[in-house]
Short mmCIF file of C-alpha atoms and ligand atoms in Angstrom, two decimals:
data_model
loop_
_atom_site.label_atom_id
_atom_site.label_comp_id
_atom_site.label_asym_id
_atom_site.label_seq_id
_atom_site.Cartn_x
_atom_site.Cartn_y
_atom_site.Cartn_z
CA MET A 169 -80.93 17.38 -19.24
CA THR A 170 -80.54 15.31 -22.30
CA SER A 171 -83.41 12.80 -22.62
CA THR A 172 -83.15 9.19 -23.95
CA ILE A 173 -85.27 7.19 -26.34
CA ALA A 174 -84.43 3.39 -26.35
CA LEU A 175 -84.75 0.77 -29.10
CA LEU A 176 -85.15 -2.65 -27.32
CA GLY A 177 -84.56 -5.65 -29.44
CA HIS A 178 -82.16 -8.54 -30.07
CA PRO A 179 -80.09 -8.06 -32.18
CA VAL A 180 -80.47 -4.34 -32.86
CA SER A 181 -77.30 -3.40 -34.45
CA HIS A 182 -78.60 -3.73 -38.00
CA SER A 183 -81.60 -1.42 -37.33
CA ILE A 184 -81.74 1.92 -39.16
CA SER A 185 -84.27 3.40 -36.78
CA PRO A 186 -81.54 5.15 -34.72
CA ARG A 187 -80.45 6.90 -37.93
CA PHE A 188 -83.76 8.47 -38.85
CA GLN A 189 -85.08 8.92 -35.35
CA GLN A 190 -81.86 10.88 -34.29
CA ALA A 191 -82.11 12.90 -37.51
CA ALA A 192 -85.68 13.84 -36.65
CA LEU A 193 -84.81 14.68 -33.10
CA ASP A 194 -81.90 16.90 -34.35
CA ALA A 195 -83.97 18.61 -37.06
CA LEU A 196 -86.42 19.79 -34.42
CA GLY A 197 -83.72 20.82 -31.88
CA ILE A 198 -85.05 18.22 -29.31
CA ASP A 199 -82.33 17.55 -26.64
CA ALA A 200 -82.59 13.78 -26.86
CA ARG A 201 -80.54 10.67 -28.00
CA TYR A 202 -82.11 7.64 -29.56
CA GLU A 203 -80.11 4.68 -28.44
CA ALA A 204 -80.12 0.94 -29.46
CA TRP A 205 -80.15 -1.26 -26.41
CA ASP A 206 -79.39 -4.77 -27.31
CA THR A 207 -81.81 -6.63 -24.98
CA PRO A 208 -81.93 -10.52 -24.84
CA PRO A 209 -85.39 -11.64 -23.78
CA GLU A 210 -84.22 -12.39 -20.23
CA ASP A 211 -83.28 -8.77 -19.82
CA LEU A 212 -86.48 -7.28 -20.86
CA PRO A 213 -87.81 -6.81 -17.30
CA SER A 214 -84.73 -4.82 -16.32
CA ALA A 215 -84.60 -2.76 -19.50
CA LEU A 216 -88.28 -1.80 -18.92
CA GLU A 217 -87.47 -0.72 -15.26
CA ARG A 218 -84.80 1.53 -16.61
CA LEU A 219 -87.41 3.16 -18.94
CA ARG A 220 -89.26 4.47 -15.85
CA SER A 221 -86.46 6.92 -15.13
CA ARG A 222 -87.14 10.64 -15.56
CA ASP A 223 -84.72 11.13 -18.35
CA LEU A 224 -86.30 8.27 -20.51
CA LEU A 225 -89.06 9.47 -22.94
CA GLY A 226 -89.82 6.03 -24.02
CA ALA A 227 -88.91 3.23 -26.42
CA ASN A 228 -89.40 1.28 -29.52
CA VAL A 229 -89.71 -2.43 -29.12
CA THR A 230 -88.70 -4.84 -32.00
CA VAL A 231 -88.06 -8.45 -32.62
CA PRO A 232 -88.25 -10.68 -30.68
CA LEU A 233 -89.62 -8.70 -27.74
CA LYS A 234 -92.92 -7.28 -29.04
CA GLN A 235 -95.30 -9.93 -27.55
CA GLU A 236 -93.42 -10.29 -24.17
CA ALA A 237 -93.38 -6.47 -23.82
CA LEU A 238 -97.17 -6.41 -24.04
CA ARG A 239 -97.45 -8.64 -21.08
CA LEU A 240 -95.05 -6.74 -18.91
CA ILE A 241 -96.13 -3.10 -19.74
CA ASP A 242 -98.41 -1.15 -17.30
CA ARG A 243 -100.94 0.32 -19.72
CA PRO A 244 -101.11 -1.15 -23.30
CA ASP A 245 -103.77 0.47 -25.40
CA ALA A 246 -106.70 -1.38 -27.12
CA LEU A 247 -104.80 -1.64 -30.48
CA ALA A 248 -101.73 -3.23 -28.90
CA GLU A 249 -103.98 -5.70 -27.08
CA ARG A 250 -105.78 -6.63 -30.32
CA ILE A 251 -102.47 -7.25 -32.22
CA GLY A 252 -100.88 -8.96 -29.24
CA ALA A 253 -97.80 -6.91 -29.49
CA VAL A 254 -96.33 -3.47 -28.77
CA ASN A 255 -93.75 -1.50 -30.69
CA THR A 256 -93.98 1.84 -28.93
CA ILE A 257 -93.65 2.64 -25.13
CA VAL A 258 -94.11 6.02 -23.61
CA ASN A 259 -92.78 6.78 -20.21
CA ALA A 260 -95.69 8.82 -18.54
CA GLY A 261 -94.09 9.88 -15.35
CA GLY A 262 -92.90 6.48 -14.39
CA VAL A 263 -95.92 4.65 -15.70
CA LEU A 264 -95.21 2.70 -18.97
CA GLU A 265 -97.88 3.21 -21.60
CA ALA A 266 -97.69 1.28 -24.78
CA THR A 267 -99.28 1.15 -28.31
CA ASN A 268 -98.53 -0.44 -31.75
CA THR A 269 -97.83 2.01 -34.53
CA ASP A 270 -97.18 -0.69 -37.11
CA VAL A 271 -100.74 -0.47 -38.12
CA ALA A 272 -100.64 3.23 -38.70
CA GLY A 273 -97.25 2.63 -40.65
CA VAL A 274 -99.03 0.20 -43.02
CA LEU A 275 -102.02 2.45 -43.58
CA ARG A 276 -99.88 5.59 -44.29
CA SER A 277 -97.55 3.73 -46.52
CA LEU A 278 -100.49 2.36 -48.59
CA GLU A 279 -101.90 5.93 -48.64
CA ASP A 280 -98.68 7.15 -50.06
CA GLY A 281 -98.80 4.41 -52.67
CA GLY A 282 -102.28 5.50 -53.72
CA VAL A 283 -103.97 2.16 -52.57
CA ASP A 284 -107.60 2.45 -51.57
CA LEU A 285 -108.36 -0.24 -49.03
CA ALA A 286 -112.21 0.41 -48.84
CA GLY A 287 -113.95 -2.78 -49.82
CA ALA A 288 -110.72 -4.35 -51.19
CA ASN A 289 -109.90 -7.94 -51.38
CA VAL A 290 -106.34 -8.64 -50.10
CA VAL A 291 -104.00 -11.57 -50.30
CA LEU A 292 -101.64 -11.81 -47.28
CA ILE A 293 -98.63 -14.09 -47.48
CA GLY A 294 -97.35 -15.01 -44.02
CA ALA A 295 -98.85 -15.50 -40.48
CA GLY A 296 -96.27 -14.32 -37.97
CA GLY A 297 -96.21 -11.18 -35.77
CA ALA A 298 -95.90 -8.87 -38.78
CA ALA A 299 -98.94 -10.54 -40.47
CA ARG A 300 -101.01 -9.88 -37.41
CA ALA A 301 -100.48 -6.18 -37.64
CA ILE A 302 -101.29 -6.31 -41.28
CA VAL A 303 -104.62 -7.98 -40.71
CA VAL A 304 -105.60 -5.45 -38.09
CA ALA A 305 -104.45 -2.56 -40.54
CA MET A 306 -106.77 -4.21 -43.17
CA ARG A 307 -109.64 -4.16 -40.78
CA GLU A 308 -109.05 -0.41 -39.84
CA GLY A 309 -108.68 0.49 -43.52
CA GLY A 310 -112.08 -1.05 -44.36
CA ALA A 311 -110.90 -3.95 -46.57
CA ALA A 312 -113.66 -6.50 -47.25
CA ARG A 313 -111.61 -9.85 -47.27
CA VAL A 314 -108.17 -11.04 -46.50
CA THR A 315 -107.08 -14.39 -47.84
CA ILE A 316 -104.09 -15.69 -45.89
CA ALA A 317 -101.67 -18.15 -47.47
CA ASN A 318 -98.90 -19.35 -45.06
CA ARG A 319 -96.51 -22.39 -45.16
CA THR A 320 -97.93 -23.59 -41.89
CA ALA A 321 -101.70 -23.56 -42.27
CA ALA A 322 -102.32 -23.78 -38.46
CA ARG A 323 -100.56 -20.40 -37.78
CA ALA A 324 -102.70 -18.85 -40.43
CA ARG A 325 -105.87 -20.15 -38.86
CA ALA A 326 -104.77 -18.57 -35.55
CA LEU A 327 -105.15 -15.17 -37.26
CA VAL A 328 -108.84 -15.65 -38.19
CA PRO A 329 -110.29 -14.33 -34.84
CA LEU A 330 -108.74 -11.09 -35.81
CA GLY A 331 -111.39 -10.62 -38.45
CA GLY A 332 -114.80 -9.39 -37.61
CA GLU A 333 -118.20 -8.49 -39.10
CA ASP A 334 -116.79 -6.22 -41.69
CA LEU A 335 -113.70 -8.25 -42.57
CA GLU A 336 -113.84 -11.73 -43.84
CA LEU A 337 -110.62 -13.91 -43.20
CA ARG A 338 -109.98 -17.07 -45.20
CA VAL A 339 -107.11 -19.36 -45.11
CA ILE A 340 -105.76 -21.20 -48.16
CA PRO A 341 -102.60 -23.28 -48.78
CA LEU A 342 -99.47 -21.34 -50.02
CA ASP A 343 -99.29 -23.56 -53.22
CA HIS A 344 -98.65 -21.73 -56.49
CA ALA A 345 -100.44 -24.37 -58.45
CA SER A 346 -103.61 -24.20 -56.40
CA GLU A 347 -106.72 -22.86 -58.02
CA GLN A 348 -107.68 -21.09 -54.72
CA LEU A 349 -104.51 -19.00 -54.75
CA ARG A 350 -104.96 -18.09 -58.44
CA ALA A 351 -108.55 -17.04 -57.84
CA ALA A 352 -107.69 -15.11 -54.67
CA MET A 353 -104.70 -13.32 -56.59
CA GLN A 354 -107.08 -12.44 -59.48
CA SER A 355 -109.55 -10.64 -57.40
CA ALA A 356 -106.98 -9.02 -55.07
CA ARG A 357 -106.46 -5.31 -55.21
CA LEU A 358 -103.51 -5.55 -52.76
CA VAL A 359 -100.99 -8.45 -52.03
CA VAL A 360 -98.92 -8.22 -48.92
CA GLN A 361 -95.64 -10.23 -48.29
CA ALA A 362 -95.24 -10.56 -44.57
CA THR A 363 -92.87 -13.45 -44.36
CA SER A 364 -89.00 -13.20 -43.98
CA LEU A 365 -88.48 -14.60 -47.44
CA GLY A 366 -86.20 -12.24 -49.52
CA MET A 367 -84.71 -10.51 -46.38
CA ARG A 368 -81.06 -10.23 -46.35
CA ASP A 369 -79.54 -12.88 -43.97
CA GLY A 370 -83.14 -14.36 -43.73
CA PRO A 371 -84.21 -17.85 -44.38
CA ASP A 372 -84.00 -17.53 -48.27
CA GLU A 373 -82.73 -14.14 -49.84
CA ASP A 374 -83.54 -15.31 -53.45
CA ALA A 375 -87.09 -16.54 -52.92
CA SER A 376 -90.37 -14.98 -53.91
CA PRO A 377 -93.35 -16.56 -52.21
CA LEU A 378 -95.21 -15.80 -55.45
CA PRO A 379 -94.28 -16.05 -59.17
CA ALA A 380 -94.72 -13.04 -61.61
CA GLU A 381 -97.46 -14.82 -63.48
CA LEU A 382 -99.95 -14.63 -60.49
CA PHE A 383 -99.81 -10.73 -60.37
CA HIS A 384 -101.63 -8.37 -62.68
CA ALA A 385 -101.82 -4.74 -63.59
CA GLY A 386 -103.93 -2.49 -61.40
CA GLN A 387 -102.93 -4.40 -58.35
CA ALA A 388 -100.57 -3.15 -55.55
CA ALA A 389 -97.86 -5.40 -53.99
CA LEU A 390 -96.45 -4.36 -50.49
CA ASP A 391 -93.41 -6.18 -49.09
CA ILE A 392 -92.71 -5.72 -45.40
CA VAL A 393 -89.09 -6.55 -45.98
CA TYR A 394 -86.96 -3.45 -46.65
CA VAL A 395 -83.41 -4.78 -46.86
CA PRO A 396 -82.81 -5.20 -49.69
CA GLU A 397 -84.98 -2.46 -51.21
CA GLN A 398 -85.66 -4.69 -54.31
CA THR A 399 -86.79 -8.03 -53.05
CA PRO A 400 -87.63 -10.95 -55.21
CA PHE A 401 -91.27 -10.51 -54.35
CA LEU A 402 -91.25 -6.89 -55.58
CA ARG A 403 -89.46 -7.93 -58.66
CA ALA A 404 -92.09 -10.61 -59.49
CA ALA A 405 -94.87 -8.21 -58.75
CA ARG A 406 -93.27 -5.54 -61.19
CA GLN A 407 -92.85 -8.25 -63.87
CA GLY A 408 -96.39 -9.28 -63.50
CA GLY A 409 -97.50 -5.64 -63.97
CA ALA A 410 -98.37 -4.86 -60.34
CA LEU A 411 -97.27 -1.72 -58.48
CA PRO A 412 -94.41 -2.64 -56.19
CA LEU A 413 -94.40 -0.95 -52.83
CA GLY A 414 -91.17 -1.45 -50.65
CA GLY A 415 -91.17 -1.80 -46.83
CA LEU A 416 -89.15 1.30 -46.16
CA SER A 417 -92.15 3.60 -46.22
CA MET A 418 -93.92 1.41 -43.62
CA LEU A 419 -90.87 1.49 -41.36
CA VAL A 420 -90.51 5.18 -41.47
CA HIS A 421 -94.21 5.90 -40.98
CA GLN A 422 -94.40 3.66 -37.91
CA GLY A 423 -91.40 5.35 -36.57
CA ALA A 424 -92.87 8.77 -37.35
CA GLU A 425 -96.00 7.84 -35.24
CA SER A 426 -93.78 6.71 -32.43
CA PHE A 427 -91.95 9.98 -32.58
CA ARG A 428 -95.12 11.87 -32.33
CA ARG A 429 -95.99 9.96 -29.09
CA TRP A 430 -92.68 10.64 -27.45
CA THR A 431 -92.22 14.22 -28.35
CA GLY A 432 -95.84 15.54 -28.89
CA GLN A 433 -94.49 17.15 -32.04
CA PRO A 434 -95.36 16.48 -35.79
CA PRO A 435 -92.68 14.20 -37.16
CA PRO A 436 -90.49 15.68 -39.87
CA LEU A 437 -91.18 13.02 -42.44
CA ASP A 438 -88.92 14.34 -45.28
CA VAL A 439 -85.97 14.45 -42.82
CA MET A 440 -86.82 10.88 -41.64
CA PHE A 441 -87.16 9.41 -45.12
CA ASP A 442 -83.87 11.07 -46.34
CA ALA A 443 -81.87 9.73 -43.34
CA ALA A 444 -83.53 6.21 -43.75
CA ARG A 445 -82.59 6.00 -47.52
CA ALA A 446 -79.13 7.25 -46.67
CA ALA A 447 -78.76 4.53 -44.07
CA LEU A 448 -80.02 1.94 -46.42
CA ASP A 449 -77.76 3.05 -49.23
CA GLU A 450 -74.80 2.46 -46.96
CA THR A 451 -75.74 -1.06 -46.23
CA SER A 452 -76.20 -2.04 -49.91
P1 ATR B 1425 -92.51 -11.98 -37.86
O1 ATR B 1425 -92.78 -11.56 -36.44
O2 ATR B 1425 -91.39 -11.06 -38.49
O3 ATR B 1425 -93.66 -12.08 -38.74
P2 ATR B 1425 -92.27 -14.93 -37.44
O4 ATR B 1425 -93.37 -14.73 -36.46
O5 ATR B 1425 -91.17 -15.76 -37.23
O6 ATR B 1425 -91.70 -13.33 -37.78
O7 ATR B 1425 -93.07 -15.13 -38.82
C1 ATR B 1425 -92.26 -15.45 -39.98
C2 ATR B 1425 -93.20 -15.72 -41.21
O8 ATR B 1425 -92.39 -16.13 -42.40
C3 ATR B 1425 -94.04 -16.86 -41.05
O9 ATR B 1425 -95.31 -16.71 -41.85
C4 ATR B 1425 -93.29 -18.06 -41.62
O10 ATR B 1425 -94.09 -19.22 -42.09
P3 ATR B 1425 -94.40 -20.25 -40.96
O11 ATR B 1425 -95.61 -19.85 -40.15
O12 ATR B 1425 -94.87 -21.48 -41.86
O13 ATR B 1425 -93.12 -20.59 -40.16
C5 ATR B 1425 -92.63 -17.44 -42.82
N1 ATR B 1425 -91.51 -18.09 -43.28
C6 ATR B 1425 -90.28 -18.07 -42.69
N2 ATR B 1425 -89.45 -18.87 -43.47
C7 ATR B 1425 -90.13 -19.37 -44.61
C8 ATR B 1425 -89.78 -20.15 -45.74
N3 ATR B 1425 -88.56 -20.63 -45.92
N4 ATR B 1425 -90.87 -20.42 -46.60
C9 ATR B 1425 -92.04 -19.93 -46.35
N5 ATR B 1425 -92.52 -19.09 -45.28
C10 ATR B 1425 -91.51 -18.77 -44.45
#
């Protein structure tokens, strides 16, 4: 019997996850199909019911369903609870277990980029769902301080409880001219762009939330946006001497961790990266 893994989101047609997940399943000879199920929020409960069938291994969950899925799932793990969102569901004999592999995706992509988070100061631009996973990843990775700058300060303040004894969270205005932002950038080993700025078909494709002059050499800059591969933020970072890290690595690593949960097998990372790059090349 061919098994199925679903991608729940709305819309999902642009996602490249089906490409690199199917490539991985095929490479390991696993008899399964990874299918995109376009799921408007009102259809989430019925989609989750379908996941309980014997031929379903599980699912990925993406925008805008990650938070609501947490509420509806049988057994979310502690990490998913802390982030307030799930991106991976495993069908354990009709019981839906869930976790969030975005944190592992962030940590692995930073490892690949040679970024040591231990004791680091980090600047985080953005305070949406993606930013929450970044904060939890910074905590797991042992960062010392995250300074959050977001257009809407109240949303940034809502992230502060995600800090803890070992991770200090501060909120500052997203204002290029502010001394606070300059000082935070000067001491930051890592800068993370977690807004939808620069995303193709997003609110502003040509905008970087930070200008080149705020970056410096010896700093890494991670963009969660992966379409296009070269975002205005990454261009500004490179111009300013920082090491630009695109979002594709994060995407593939979170998918690889999901793959491990569904199949119990080590994910074929090279195959997944090649397929993801090929899929991106076709869109550009
Ligand atoms: P996601 O789950 O992908 O993080 P989200 O929750 O909608 O999506 O968050 C989007 C992020 O992009 C937020 O930080 C948002 O800022 P606000 O909290 O002020 O809305 C940010 N964002 C979106 N459009 C923006 C713009 N034009 N300028 C600055 N920030 C923007």
